[in-house]
Amino acid sequence: MTHTVLVTGVSRHIGARVASVLAADPDISRVIGVDTVPPPSLTRDGGISLGRTEFVRVDLRSPDIAQVIAAADIDIVVHMSLVSAPSRSTGRAAMKEHNVIGTMQLLGACQRSATVRRVVVRSTTAVYGSSPRDPAVFTEDAEPHDGPSHGYAKDAAEVEGYVRGFARRRPDITVSMLRFANFLGPGVDSPLTRYFSQPLLPTVFGFDPRLQFVHEDDAVEVLRRMAVEDHPGTFNVAGDGVLLLSQCARRAGLPTLPLFSSGFRLLGDAARSAGLVDFSPEQLRLMCHGRVVDSSRLAAELGWRPKFGTGAAFDDFLHSRGLPKGWLTDLVGGVLR
């Protein structure tokens, strides 16, 4: 049996990679990628080759997505179109509409469809929040002490609520929800990668948070497996191991600038206004309290573990930016010698 797959958010890096790997699968007859702008591979900017993927320009907030699903007899939907930071041109309100209203429209179209049999939704471990009262490790069943109250994390929490409602209304459809740790890798551009690309890392005085990452290669493989196999449920996705923020700074050879939380917030507001780094309130909490999740449910379900642990994912990210581990430390040491 061949499948027809819809991938949302195909103009962003991970979405494009997922569409590309699915288009290479001989058991998939068609891959239709949708987004509000064409993928870079279809413009003069170059980018990832999408192979057989057919691009359709659709705003998920419009009812047009239902027409795409119906016209192509879509049976697998991979929803990647969640925006993690507002753009300078559209702002936070448009980001929330895209994330929440867009997902509602997509799920409504899937609910009315007679052909959709599997829905995979990208979410984030940010739905657990970051709090001094958090457990050492979050499992999928854990309830956060202080749930997200704004930003991307709040959008993701609302999206998850709509996904759970959809799964109850259509129990005949396999629904997989993936809570990813922060993506890292050569092609990832996010608030966190921009933070670690600075020559100086602002930190919150008195805190050294535990962090987890997932390499983009592993994220794409998990999404591919979920798209072509039935794995219903909610799963944390993170590379093995944990890094302290101080360890990240040492691996990158970057000096840190400890600031009181109020100073970190002011710096974040200035950096966000300048379009440099998004030090959002949720980023501030992450830089204070960190977040660690348990991915054993995913490993047991798939019989698979990520190729890259958290440390290896961070090192590959550094290498891709041309920063060999400890470059600044070695330079300073050479000067002192």
mmCIF file of C-alpha atoms in Angstrom:
data_model
loop_
_atom_site.group_PDB
_atom_site.id
_atom_site.type_symbol
_atom_site.label_atom_id
_atom_site.label_comp_id
_atom_site.label_asym_id
_atom_site.label_seq_id
_atom_site.Cartn_x
_atom_site.Cartn_y
_atom_site.Cartn_z
ATOM 1 C CA MET A 1 0.000 0.000 0.000
ATOM 2 C CA THR A 2 1.341 3.431 -0.938
ATOM 3 C CA HIS A 3 0.695 6.604 1.015
ATOM 4 C CA THR A 4 0.108 10.275 0.331
ATOM 5 C CA VAL A 5 1.698 12.521 2.950
ATOM 6 C CA LEU A 6 1.076 16.157 3.851
ATOM 7 C CA VAL A 7 3.939 17.996 5.594
ATOM 8 C CA THR A 8 3.239 21.435 7.035
ATOM 9 C CA GLY A 9 5.993 23.978 7.669
ATOM 10 C CA VAL A 10 7.935 22.662 4.684
ATOM 11 C CA SER A 11 9.732 25.978 4.141
ATOM 12 C CA ARG A 12 11.571 25.673 7.438
ATOM 13 C CA HIS A 13 14.677 23.570 7.855
ATOM 14 C CA ILE A 14 13.401 20.550 9.782
ATOM 15 C CA GLY A 15 10.131 20.478 7.843
ATOM 16 C CA ALA A 16 12.039 20.502 4.551
ATOM 17 C CA ARG A 17 14.278 17.669 5.708
ATOM 18 C CA VAL A 18 11.282 15.576 6.791
ATOM 19 C CA ALA A 19 9.567 16.127 3.438
ATOM 20 C CA SER A 20 12.768 15.214 1.610
ATOM 21 C CA VAL A 21 13.293 11.922 3.446
ATOM 22 C CA LEU A 22 9.641 10.929 3.041
ATOM 23 C CA ALA A 23 9.756 11.756 -0.674
ATOM 24 C CA ALA A 24 12.639 9.272 -1.005
ATOM 25 C CA ASP A 25 10.546 6.441 0.486
ATOM 26 C CA PRO A 26 9.304 4.082 -2.284
ATOM 27 C CA ASP A 27 6.200 3.238 -0.244
ATOM 28 C CA ILE A 28 5.078 6.873 -0.400
ATOM 29 C CA SER A 29 3.492 7.859 -3.689
ATOM 30 C CA ARG A 30 3.171 11.605 -3.062
ATOM 31 C CA VAL A 31 4.475 14.146 -0.584
ATOM 32 C CA ILE A 32 2.722 17.506 -0.525
ATOM 33 C CA GLY A 33 4.465 20.263 1.388
ATOM 34 C CA VAL A 34 2.543 23.345 2.472
ATOM 35 C CA ASP A 35 3.668 26.681 3.878
ATOM 36 C CA THR A 36 2.989 30.387 3.485
ATOM 37 C CA VAL A 37 6.217 30.961 1.493
ATOM 38 C CA PRO A 38 8.078 28.716 -0.983
ATOM 39 C CA PRO A 39 10.875 26.522 0.382
ATOM 40 C CA PRO A 40 14.418 27.855 -0.205
ATOM 41 C CA SER A 41 15.059 24.985 -2.644
ATOM 42 C CA LEU A 42 12.436 26.497 -4.955
ATOM 43 C CA THR A 43 14.017 29.952 -4.878
ATOM 44 C CA ARG A 44 17.400 31.387 -5.812
ATOM 45 C CA ASP A 45 18.547 30.923 -2.198
ATOM 46 C CA GLY A 46 19.198 27.212 -2.736
ATOM 47 C CA GLY A 47 18.584 24.905 0.253
ATOM 48 C CA ILE A 48 17.515 21.319 0.835
ATOM 49 C CA SER A 49 16.402 19.356 -2.208
ATOM 50 C CA LEU A 50 12.795 18.331 -1.635
ATOM 51 C CA GLY A 51 12.933 15.559 -4.237
ATOM 52 C CA ARG A 52 9.425 14.595 -5.380
ATOM 53 C CA THR A 53 7.744 16.917 -2.892
ATOM 54 C CA GLU A 54 4.986 19.050 -4.413
ATOM 55 C CA PHE A 55 4.737 22.496 -2.860
ATOM 56 C CA VAL A 56 1.403 24.212 -2.296
ATOM 57 C CA ARG A 57 1.256 27.717 -0.853
ATOM 58 C CA VAL A 58 -1.349 27.580 1.934
ATOM 59 C CA ASP A 59 -1.897 29.586 5.106
ATOM 60 C CA LEU A 60 -3.071 27.089 7.712
ATOM 61 C CA ARG A 61 -5.331 29.738 9.208
ATOM 62 C CA SER A 62 -7.506 29.579 6.095
ATOM 63 C CA PRO A 63 -9.988 26.819 5.172
ATOM 64 C CA ASP A 64 -7.906 26.074 2.052
ATOM 65 C CA ILE A 65 -5.992 23.340 3.874
ATOM 66 C CA ALA A 66 -9.153 21.193 3.908
ATOM 67 C CA GLN A 67 -9.329 21.440 0.118
ATOM 68 C CA VAL A 68 -5.708 20.285 -0.203
ATOM 69 C CA ILE A 69 -6.329 17.271 2.041
ATOM 70 C CA ALA A 70 -9.515 16.319 0.197
ATOM 71 C CA ALA A 71 -8.169 16.849 -3.324
ATOM 72 C CA ALA A 72 -5.030 14.747 -2.753
ATOM 73 C CA ASP A 73 -6.639 11.996 -0.627
ATOM 74 C CA ILE A 74 -4.053 12.604 2.116
ATOM 75 C CA ASP A 75 -3.740 9.695 4.560
ATOM 76 C CA ILE A 76 -0.718 10.842 6.635
ATOM 77 C CA VAL A 77 -0.293 14.339 8.071
ATOM 78 C CA VAL A 78 2.991 15.523 9.621
ATOM 79 C CA HIS A 79 2.402 18.870 11.331
ATOM 80 C CA MET A 80 5.704 20.757 11.606
ATOM 81 C CA SER A 81 4.407 24.294 11.248
ATOM 82 C CA LEU A 82 4.937 25.645 14.761
ATOM 83 C CA VAL A 83 6.824 28.934 14.955
ATOM 84 C CA SER A 84 9.125 29.193 17.986
ATOM 85 C CA ALA A 85 9.795 32.947 17.896
ATOM 86 C CA PRO A 86 7.896 35.936 16.493
ATOM 87 C CA SER A 87 9.302 37.686 13.448
ATOM 88 C CA ARG A 88 10.096 41.381 13.636
ATOM 89 C CA SER A 89 7.629 42.108 10.824
ATOM 90 C CA THR A 90 4.559 40.234 12.130
ATOM 91 C CA GLY A 91 4.987 40.074 15.911
ATOM 92 C CA ARG A 92 3.661 37.851 18.646
ATOM 93 C CA ALA A 93 -0.053 38.074 17.733
ATOM 94 C CA ALA A 94 0.528 36.681 14.241
ATOM 95 C CA MET A 95 2.752 33.948 15.672
ATOM 96 C CA LYS A 96 0.013 32.818 18.047
ATOM 97 C CA GLU A 97 -2.593 32.853 15.280
ATOM 98 C CA HIS A 98 -0.338 30.763 13.069
ATOM 99 C CA ASN A 99 0.460 28.234 15.798
ATOM 100 C CA VAL A 100 -2.929 27.858 17.477
ATOM 101 C CA ILE A 101 -5.542 28.892 14.905
ATOM 102 C CA GLY A 102 -3.558 27.205 12.137
ATOM 103 C CA THR A 103 -3.465 23.940 14.083
ATOM 104 C CA MET A 104 -7.183 24.166 14.817
ATOM 105 C CA GLN A 105 -7.930 24.570 11.110
ATOM 106 C CA LEU A 106 -5.645 21.665 10.214
ATOM 107 C CA LEU A 107 -7.159 19.338 12.816
ATOM 108 C CA GLY A 108 -10.654 20.356 11.754
ATOM 109 C CA ALA A 109 -9.802 19.400 8.182
ATOM 110 C CA CYS A 110 -8.364 16.068 9.358
ATOM 111 C CA GLN A 111 -11.457 15.387 11.445
ATOM 112 C CA ARG A 112 -13.712 15.858 8.428
ATOM 113 C CA SER A 113 -11.482 13.800 6.156
ATOM 114 C CA ALA A 114 -12.445 10.263 5.154
ATOM 115 C CA THR A 115 -8.874 9.399 4.122
ATOM 116 C CA VAL A 116 -6.557 10.603 6.932
ATOM 117 C CA ARG A 117 -5.327 7.663 9.014
ATOM 118 C CA ARG A 118 -2.272 9.020 10.817
ATOM 119 C CA VAL A 119 -1.389 12.437 12.287
ATOM 120 C CA VAL A 120 2.040 13.319 13.680
ATOM 121 C CA VAL A 121 2.420 16.600 15.585
ATOM 122 C CA ARG A 122 5.653 18.307 16.523
ATOM 123 C CA SER A 123 5.507 19.786 20.022
ATOM 124 C CA THR A 124 8.172 20.826 22.515
ATOM 125 C CA THR A 125 9.423 19.971 26.005
ATOM 126 C CA ALA A 126 8.830 23.666 26.777
ATOM 127 C CA VAL A 127 5.240 22.676 27.646
ATOM 128 C CA TYR A 128 6.642 21.464 30.990
ATOM 129 C CA GLY A 129 7.838 24.971 31.803
ATOM 130 C CA SER A 130 10.880 25.694 33.982
ATOM 131 C CA SER A 131 10.487 26.113 37.709
ATOM 132 C CA PRO A 132 12.513 25.613 40.903
ATOM 133 C CA ARG A 133 9.821 23.105 41.955
ATOM 134 C CA ASP A 134 10.219 20.924 38.866
ATOM 135 C CA PRO A 135 11.058 17.225 39.212
ATOM 136 C CA ALA A 136 14.616 16.229 38.360
ATOM 137 C CA VAL A 137 13.323 14.559 35.197
ATOM 138 C CA PHE A 138 9.983 15.055 33.425
ATOM 139 C CA THR A 139 8.119 12.027 32.129
ATOM 140 C CA GLU A 140 5.289 12.397 29.631
ATOM 141 C CA ASP A 141 2.699 11.983 32.405
ATOM 142 C CA ALA A 142 4.179 14.652 34.677
ATOM 143 C CA GLU A 143 2.162 17.789 35.388
ATOM 144 C CA PRO A 144 4.241 20.987 35.425
ATOM 145 C CA HIS A 145 4.171 23.029 38.651
ATOM 146 C CA ASP A 146 4.200 26.280 36.713
ATOM 147 C CA GLY A 147 2.872 25.722 33.226
ATOM 148 C CA PRO A 148 3.801 28.121 30.433
ATOM 149 C CA SER A 149 1.913 31.385 30.524
ATOM 150 C CA HIS A 150 3.081 33.055 27.319
ATOM 151 C CA GLY A 151 5.108 32.660 24.165
ATOM 152 C CA TYR A 152 5.883 29.566 22.143
ATOM 153 C CA ALA A 153 5.485 27.238 25.128
ATOM 154 C CA LYS A 154 1.957 28.470 25.815
ATOM 155 C CA ASP A 155 1.078 28.060 22.135
ATOM 156 C CA ALA A 156 2.407 24.496 22.205
ATOM 157 C CA ALA A 157 0.412 23.683 25.342
ATOM 158 C CA GLU A 158 -2.767 24.956 23.661
ATOM 159 C CA VAL A 159 -1.956 22.995 20.500
ATOM 160 C CA GLU A 160 -1.527 19.827 22.556
ATOM 161 C CA GLY A 161 -4.948 20.349 24.110
ATOM 162 C CA TYR A 162 -6.552 20.562 20.672
ATOM 163 C CA VAL A 163 -4.623 17.477 19.520
ATOM 164 C CA ARG A 164 -5.876 15.459 22.501
ATOM 165 C CA GLY A 165 -9.438 16.540 21.753
ATOM 166 C CA PHE A 166 -9.001 15.541 18.119
ATOM 167 C CA ALA A 167 -7.676 12.108 19.143
ATOM 168 C CA ARG A 168 -10.762 11.557 21.314
ATOM 169 C CA ARG A 169 -13.116 12.533 18.501
ATOM 170 C CA ARG A 170 -11.357 10.400 15.888
ATOM 171 C CA PRO A 171 -10.096 7.268 17.721
ATOM 172 C CA ASP A 172 -9.735 5.555 14.332
ATOM 173 C CA ILE A 173 -6.812 7.886 13.487
ATOM 174 C CA THR A 174 -3.356 7.183 14.943
ATOM 175 C CA VAL A 175 -2.157 10.382 16.642
ATOM 176 C CA SER A 176 1.495 10.777 17.675
ATOM 177 C CA MET A 177 2.660 13.849 19.595
ATOM 178 C CA LEU A 178 6.396 14.468 19.903
ATOM 179 C CA ARG A 179 7.796 16.776 22.571
ATOM 180 C CA PHE A 180 11.245 17.699 21.280
ATOM 181 C CA ALA A 181 14.063 19.168 23.327
ATOM 182 C CA ASN A 182 15.813 22.111 21.673
ATOM 183 C CA PHE A 183 17.016 21.250 18.167
ATOM 184 C CA LEU A 184 20.722 21.588 17.413
ATOM 185 C CA GLY A 185 22.619 20.896 14.226
ATOM 186 C CA PRO A 186 24.329 22.504 11.242
ATOM 187 C CA GLY A 187 21.113 23.801 9.663
ATOM 188 C CA VAL A 188 19.136 24.815 12.754
ATOM 189 C CA ASP A 189 18.420 28.505 13.314
ATOM 190 C CA SER A 190 16.600 29.164 16.581
ATOM 191 C CA PRO A 191 16.747 31.511 19.568
ATOM 192 C CA LEU A 192 18.997 28.968 21.317
ATOM 193 C CA THR A 193 21.427 28.511 18.417
ATOM 194 C CA ARG A 194 21.676 32.286 18.079
ATOM 195 C CA TYR A 195 22.359 32.512 21.815
ATOM 196 C CA PHE A 196 25.239 30.025 21.580
ATOM 197 C CA SER A 197 26.609 31.782 18.467
ATOM 198 C CA GLN A 198 27.406 34.969 20.398
ATOM 199 C CA PRO A 199 30.991 35.834 21.364
ATOM 200 C CA LEU A 200 29.848 36.337 24.978
ATOM 201 C CA LEU A 201 27.164 34.354 26.789
ATOM 202 C CA PRO A 202 24.960 36.256 29.240
ATOM 203 C CA THR A 203 23.920 33.996 32.116
ATOM 204 C CA VAL A 204 21.730 34.453 35.175
ATOM 205 C CA PHE A 205 23.798 34.999 38.295
ATOM 206 C CA GLY A 206 23.610 32.108 40.757
ATOM 207 C CA PHE A 207 22.139 29.591 38.296
ATOM 208 C CA ASP A 208 23.696 26.830 36.206
ATOM 209 C CA PRO A 209 20.760 25.120 34.475
ATOM 210 C CA ARG A 210 20.728 21.562 33.120
ATOM 211 C CA LEU A 211 20.018 21.462 29.400
ATOM 212 C CA GLN A 212 19.160 18.805 26.835
ATOM 213 C CA PHE A 213 19.347 18.905 23.054
ATOM 214 C CA VAL A 214 18.249 16.745 20.142
ATOM 215 C CA HIS A 215 20.299 16.644 16.964
ATOM 216 C CA GLU A 216 18.403 17.514 13.789
ATOM 217 C CA ASP A 217 19.357 14.142 12.202
ATOM 218 C CA ASP A 218 17.730 12.268 15.081
ATOM 219 C CA ALA A 219 14.682 14.535 15.021
ATOM 220 C CA VAL A 220 14.161 13.823 11.315
ATOM 221 C CA GLU A 221 14.528 10.067 11.868
ATOM 222 C CA VAL A 222 11.953 10.072 14.677
ATOM 223 C CA LEU A 223 9.505 12.038 12.538
ATOM 224 C CA ARG A 224 10.073 9.690 9.592
ATOM 225 C CA ARG A 225 9.371 6.627 11.721
ATOM 226 C CA MET A 226 6.267 8.152 13.238
ATOM 227 C CA ALA A 227 4.989 9.054 9.771
ATOM 228 C CA VAL A 228 5.367 5.574 8.279
ATOM 229 C CA GLU A 229 4.524 3.478 11.354
ATOM 230 C CA ASP A 230 1.706 3.448 13.912
ATOM 231 C CA HIS A 231 2.972 4.738 17.267
ATOM 232 C CA PRO A 232 0.077 6.444 19.049
ATOM 233 C CA GLY A 233 0.720 8.533 22.141
ATOM 234 C CA THR A 234 2.881 11.344 23.482
ATOM 235 C CA PHE A 235 6.664 10.977 23.516
ATOM 236 C CA ASN A 236 9.586 13.034 24.815
ATOM 237 C CA VAL A 237 12.470 13.281 22.344
ATOM 238 C CA ALA A 238 15.927 14.270 23.614
ATOM 239 C CA GLY A 239 19.501 13.135 23.216
ATOM 240 C CA ASP A 240 20.947 11.040 26.017
ATOM 241 C CA GLY A 241 22.719 12.894 28.789
ATOM 242 C CA VAL A 242 22.640 16.422 30.170
ATOM 243 C CA LEU A 243 24.894 19.464 29.918
ATOM 244 C CA LEU A 244 25.112 22.302 32.405
ATOM 245 C CA LEU A 245 25.124 25.741 30.836
ATOM 246 C CA SER A 246 28.630 26.256 32.263
ATOM 247 C CA GLN A 247 29.769 23.075 30.485
ATOM 248 C CA CYS A 248 28.303 24.359 27.223
ATOM 249 C CA ALA A 249 30.251 27.595 27.621
ATOM 250 C CA ARG A 250 33.498 25.696 28.322
ATOM 251 C CA ARG A 251 32.984 23.381 25.339
ATOM 252 C CA ALA A 252 32.433 26.419 23.122
ATOM 253 C CA GLY A 253 35.347 28.253 24.694
ATOM 254 C CA LEU A 254 33.098 31.237 25.313
ATOM 255 C CA PRO A 255 33.302 33.645 28.245
ATOM 256 C CA THR A 256 30.150 34.189 30.278
ATOM 257 C CA LEU A 257 28.630 37.380 31.635
ATOM 258 C CA PRO A 258 26.667 36.634 34.831
ATOM 259 C CA LEU A 259 23.754 39.054 35.274
ATOM 260 C CA PHE A 260 21.009 39.387 37.827
ATOM 261 C CA SER A 261 17.695 38.225 36.394
ATOM 262 C CA SER A 262 16.495 41.823 35.960
ATOM 263 C CA GLY A 263 19.628 42.659 33.959
ATOM 264 C CA PHE A 264 19.231 39.524 31.864
ATOM 265 C CA ARG A 265 15.662 40.546 31.120
ATOM 266 C CA LEU A 266 16.664 44.088 30.130
ATOM 267 C CA LEU A 267 19.425 42.754 27.905
ATOM 268 C CA GLY A 268 16.933 40.352 26.371
ATOM 269 C CA ASP A 269 14.508 43.169 25.594
ATOM 270 C CA ALA A 270 17.280 45.140 23.888
ATOM 271 C CA ALA A 271 18.551 42.137 21.925
ATOM 272 C CA ARG A 272 15.034 41.212 20.830
ATOM 273 C CA SER A 273 14.331 44.780 19.688
ATOM 274 C CA ALA A 274 17.536 44.706 17.649
ATOM 275 C CA GLY A 275 16.562 41.371 16.108
ATOM 276 C CA LEU A 276 19.648 39.624 17.511
ATOM 277 C CA VAL A 277 18.588 37.040 20.098
ATOM 278 C CA ASP A 278 15.152 36.304 21.548
ATOM 279 C CA PHE A 279 15.627 36.371 25.332
ATOM 280 C CA SER A 280 11.957 35.774 25.995
ATOM 281 C CA PRO A 281 10.523 35.275 29.505
ATOM 282 C CA GLU A 282 10.488 31.505 28.906
ATOM 283 C CA GLN A 283 14.147 31.677 27.833
ATOM 284 C CA LEU A 284 14.933 33.481 31.087
ATOM 285 C CA ARG A 285 13.279 30.711 33.110
ATOM 286 C CA LEU A 286 15.149 28.058 31.132
ATOM 287 C CA MET A 287 18.425 29.877 31.824
ATOM 288 C CA CYS A 288 17.578 29.795 35.530
ATOM 289 C CA HIS A 289 16.065 26.380 36.126
ATOM 290 C CA GLY A 290 16.790 24.312 33.031
ATOM 291 C CA ARG A 291 14.724 21.305 31.997
ATOM 292 C CA VAL A 292 15.417 17.571 31.675
ATOM 293 C CA VAL A 293 13.067 14.938 30.254
ATOM 294 C CA ASP A 294 12.973 11.157 30.173
ATOM 295 C CA SER A 295 12.906 9.713 26.632
ATOM 296 C CA SER A 296 12.724 6.045 27.637
ATOM 297 C CA ARG A 297 9.115 5.706 26.443
ATOM 298 C CA LEU A 298 10.196 6.641 22.912
ATOM 299 C CA ALA A 299 13.160 4.245 23.015
ATOM 300 C CA ALA A 300 10.921 1.381 24.133
ATOM 301 C CA GLU A 301 8.262 2.186 21.522
ATOM 302 C CA LEU A 302 10.650 2.405 18.573
ATOM 303 C CA GLY A 303 13.406 0.049 19.740
ATOM 304 C CA TRP A 304 15.778 2.879 18.833
ATOM 305 C CA ARG A 305 17.970 5.479 20.491
ATOM 306 C CA PRO A 306 19.322 8.751 19.082
ATOM 307 C CA LYS A 307 22.727 8.585 17.393
ATOM 308 C CA PHE A 308 23.714 11.863 19.043
ATOM 309 C CA GLY A 309 23.636 12.378 22.788
ATOM 310 C CA THR A 310 23.151 15.884 24.150
ATOM 311 C CA GLY A 311 26.903 16.475 24.312
ATOM 312 C CA ALA A 312 27.555 15.120 20.807
ATOM 313 C CA ALA A 313 24.728 17.232 19.372
ATOM 314 C CA PHE A 314 26.210 20.355 20.955
ATOM 315 C CA ASP A 315 29.711 19.516 19.690
ATOM 316 C CA ASP A 316 28.403 18.983 16.143
ATOM 317 C CA PHE A 317 26.629 22.329 16.324
ATOM 318 C CA LEU A 318 29.887 24.014 17.401
ATOM 319 C CA HIS A 319 31.816 22.311 14.606
ATOM 320 C CA SER A 320 29.238 23.422 12.027
ATOM 321 C CA ARG A 321 29.730 27.036 13.162
ATOM 322 C CA GLY A 322 33.490 26.724 12.704
ATOM 323 C CA LEU A 323 34.144 26.818 16.435
ATOM 324 C CA PRO A 324 36.294 23.849 17.429
ATOM 325 C CA LYS A 325 35.811 22.947 21.064
ATOM 326 C CA GLY A 326 37.706 25.253 23.377
ATOM 327 C CA TRP A 327 38.947 27.601 20.644
ATOM 328 C CA LEU A 328 38.852 30.722 22.835
ATOM 329 C CA THR A 329 40.417 28.952 25.808
ATOM 330 C CA ASP A 330 43.281 27.729 23.602
ATOM 331 C CA LEU A 331 43.773 31.225 22.184
ATOM 332 C CA VAL A 332 43.926 32.850 25.625
ATOM 333 C CA GLY A 333 46.268 30.116 26.863
ATOM 334 C CA GLY A 334 48.586 30.676 23.913
ATOM 335 C CA VAL A 335 48.727 34.412 24.567
ATOM 336 C CA LEU A 336 49.515 33.851 28.249
ATOM 337 C CA ARG A 337 52.268 31.399 27.377
#
